[in-house]
Amino acid sequence: MGSTVLSLRIDSELLDRLKRHAARRQMSVQDYVVRTLIRDDFDERFKAAVDETEKFYGTGPAAPSGQDQVRPSAGIA
């Protein structure tokens, strides 16, 4: 996997906060920011997968009203 440079312009207060958060975890600011972005990306993908599963099984907020809810049984009677 290759890497690419991403340059950001942030204010000094935000940079100071990032430095403090990174220092608490004994990380560089760069590693802290990358780990935070990866975690956020995972959270978004996980939520999207849960939403799709709920839509597939007819549960959750995406389920049409009045429709019987189907629950997976994984072959268990």
Backbone as CSV, one residue per row, in Angstrom:
resi,resn,N_x,N_y,N_z,CA_x,CA_y,CA_z,C_x,C_y,C_z
1,MET,0.850,-1.169,0.000,0.000,0.000,0.000,0.893,1.227,0.000
2,GLY,0.663,2.136,-0.919,1.448,3.352,-1.012,0.906,4.426,-0.094
3,SER,1.594,5.524,-0.059,1.125,6.630,0.762,1.140,7.902,-0.060
4,THR,0.332,8.843,0.345,0.215,10.129,-0.320,0.255,11.215,0.736
5,VAL,0.743,12.358,0.375,0.828,13.483,1.305,-0.482,14.249,1.297
6,LEU,-0.967,14.567,2.492,-2.145,15.409,2.655,-1.731,16.577,3.535
7,SER,-1.873,17.763,3.023,-1.478,18.949,3.771,-2.728,19.657,4.268
8,LEU,-2.719,20.018,5.544,-3.866,20.689,6.147,-3.447,22.015,6.756
9,ARG,-4.344,22.971,6.703,-4.120,24.230,7.393,-5.146,24.284,8.525
10,ILE,-4.672,24.280,9.767,-5.565,24.319,10.920,-5.099,25.415,11.870
11,ASP,-6.026,25.907,12.671,-5.645,26.976,13.590,-4.817,26.419,14.754
12,SER,-4.141,27.309,15.435,-3.191,26.894,16.473,-3.891,26.236,17.655
13,GLU,-5.120,26.651,17.975,-5.845,26.034,19.093,-6.151,24.566,18.806
14,LEU,-6.584,24.286,17.591,-6.874,22.896,17.223,-5.593,22.069,17.232
15,LEU,-4.514,22.612,16.714,-3.251,21.880,16.713,-2.798,21.585,18.141
16,ASP,-2.952,22.546,19.035,-2.586,22.320,20.436,-3.414,21.190,21.048
17,ARG,-4.716,21.181,20.752,-5.576,20.108,21.271,-5.152,18.762,20.705
18,LEU,-4.862,18.730,19.405,-4.413,17.482,18.785,-3.113,16.995,19.408
19,LYS,-2.203,17.916,19.681,-0.933,17.545,20.317,-1.172,16.955,21.699
20,ARG,-2.084,17.552,22.468,-2.378,17.027,23.807,-2.991,15.640,23.735
21,HIS,-3.965,15.459,22.835,-4.603,14.141,22.683,-3.582,13.092,22.259
22,ALA,-2.730,13.457,21.316,-1.713,12.516,20.828,-0.708,12.189,21.935
23,ALA,-0.313,13.192,22.693,0.666,12.971,23.761,0.115,12.030,24.827
24,ARG,-1.176,12.156,25.145,-1.786,11.260,26.124,-1.697,9.810,25.684
25,ARG,-1.706,9.597,24.392,-1.652,8.233,23.852,-0.244,7.856,23.400
26,GLN,0.706,8.733,23.689,2.102,8.537,23.300,2.231,8.287,21.801
27,MET,1.575,9.161,21.041,1.580,9.069,19.584,2.021,10.408,19.007
28,SER,2.441,10.382,17.751,2.680,11.639,17.048,1.318,12.206,16.625
29,VAL,1.297,13.490,16.337,0.051,14.112,15.882,-0.395,13.455,14.585
30,GLN,0.543,13.172,13.704,0.198,12.539,12.429,-0.462,11.183,12.659
31,ASP,0.128,10.351,13.508,-0.453,9.037,13.779,-1.823,9.162,14.437
32,TYR,-1.959,10.114,15.354,-3.235,10.310,16.032,-4.330,10.698,15.036
33,VAL,-4.021,11.630,14.142,-5.011,12.084,13.157,-5.375,10.952,12.208
34,VAL,-4.384,10.212,11.733,-4.659,9.105,10.818,-5.514,8.051,11.507
35,ARG,-5.180,7.696,12.739,-5.966,6.698,13.467,-7.409,7.181,13.679
36,THR,-7.568,8.467,13.968,-8.913,9.033,14.149,-9.710,8.963,12.857
37,LEU,-9.065,9.275,11.739,-9.756,9.197,10.449,-10.138,7.769,10.102
38,ILE,-9.252,6.829,10.374,-9.542,5.422,10.098,-10.718,4.957,10.952
39,ARG,-10.709,5.325,12.225,-11.794,4.925,13.126,-13.121,5.510,12.660
40,ASP,-13.119,6.797,12.269,-14.337,7.439,11.799,-14.850,6.773,10.527
41,ASP,-13.936,6.429,9.617,-14.323,5.756,8.377,-14.939,4.399,8.681
42,PHE,-14.338,3.651,9.631,-14.889,2.357,10.010,-16.290,2.530,10.598
43,ASP,-16.462,3.531,11.481,-17.768,3.768,12.096,-18.834,4.042,11.039
44,GLU,-18.482,4.844,10.028,-19.439,5.147,8.959,-19.793,3.892,8.169
45,ARG,-18.779,3.094,7.823,-19.034,1.875,7.053,-19.837,0.865,7.865
46,PHE,-19.557,0.770,9.166,-20.291,-0.151,10.028,-21.748,0.283,10.140
47,LYS,-22.003,1.570,10.335,-23.381,2.070,10.430,-24.127,1.823,9.119
48,ALA,-23.459,2.039,7.994,-24.098,1.788,6.704,-24.454,0.309,6.563
49,ALA,-23.577,-0.578,7.021,-23.855,-2.019,6.948,-25.032,-2.384,7.844
50,VAL,-25.097,-1.815,9.035,-26.219,-2.075,9.943,-27.516,-1.570,9.325
51,ASP,-27.480,-0.372,8.755,-28.675,0.187,8.114,-29.157,-0.701,6.974
52,GLU,-28.221,-1.183,6.155,-28.599,-2.064,5.044,-29.184,-3.376,5.566
53,THR,-28.616,-3.913,6.633,-29.133,-5.153,7.217,-30.539,-4.941,7.752
54,GLU,-30.755,-3.826,8.444,-32.090,-3.530,8.970,-33.097,-3.349,7.840
55,LYS,-32.655,-2.696,6.767,-33.553,-2.505,5.625,-33.880,-3.856,4.993
56,PHE,-32.898,-4.732,4.877,-33.098,-6.053,4.280,-34.091,-6.882,5.088
57,TYR,-33.942,-6.854,6.420,-34.811,-7.654,7.274,-36.096,-6.932,7.663
58,GLY,-36.259,-5.697,7.210,-37.496,-4.973,7.487,-37.608,-4.488,8.915
59,THR,-36.495,-4.178,9.541,-36.503,-3.636,10.894,-35.888,-2.250,10.870
60,GLY,-35.980,-1.561,11.966,-35.334,-0.263,12.086,-36.125,0.824,11.401
61,PRO,-35.561,2.014,11.327,-36.283,3.171,10.808,-36.584,3.105,9.316
62,ALA,-35.848,2.295,8.555,-36.074,2.215,7.112,-37.190,1.242,6.749
63,ALA,-37.750,0.531,7.736,-38.788,-0.456,7.455,-40.102,0.240,7.128
64,PRO,-40.792,-0.238,6.097,-42.095,0.323,5.779,-43.074,0.050,6.919
65,SER,-43.918,1.015,7.225,-44.857,0.837,8.333,-45.906,-0.202,7.967
66,GLY,-46.326,-0.989,8.959,-47.334,-2.006,8.746,-46.781,-3.314,8.207
67,GLN,-45.515,-3.354,7.850,-44.930,-4.587,7.313,-44.512,-5.479,8.481
68,ASP,-44.787,-6.781,8.349,-44.335,-7.709,9.375,-42.817,-7.703,9.403
69,GLN,-42.281,-7.725,10.596,-40.836,-7.745,10.722,-40.351,-9.184,10.610
70,VAL,-39.361,-9.386,9.781,-38.764,-10.697,9.611,-37.465,-10.699,10.391
71,ARG,-37.305,-11.685,11.239,-36.086,-11.776,12.035,-35.298,-12.988,11.554
72,PRO,-33.993,-12.819,11.382,-33.184,-13.958,10.951,-33.130,-14.995,12.042
73,SER,-33.237,-16.268,11.660,-33.193,-17.332,12.656,-31.918,-18.156,12.559
74,ALA,-31.144,-17.941,11.521,-29.905,-18.680,11.292,-30.153,-20.182,11.328
75,GLY,-31.330,-20.608,10.840,-31.641,-22.019,10.781,-32.108,-22.613,12.096
76,ILE,-32.329,-21.757,13.097,-32.793,-22.231,14.392,-34.303,-22.175,14.426
77,ALA,-34.931,-23.306,14.727,-36.394,-23.342,14.753,-36.935,-23.016,16.120
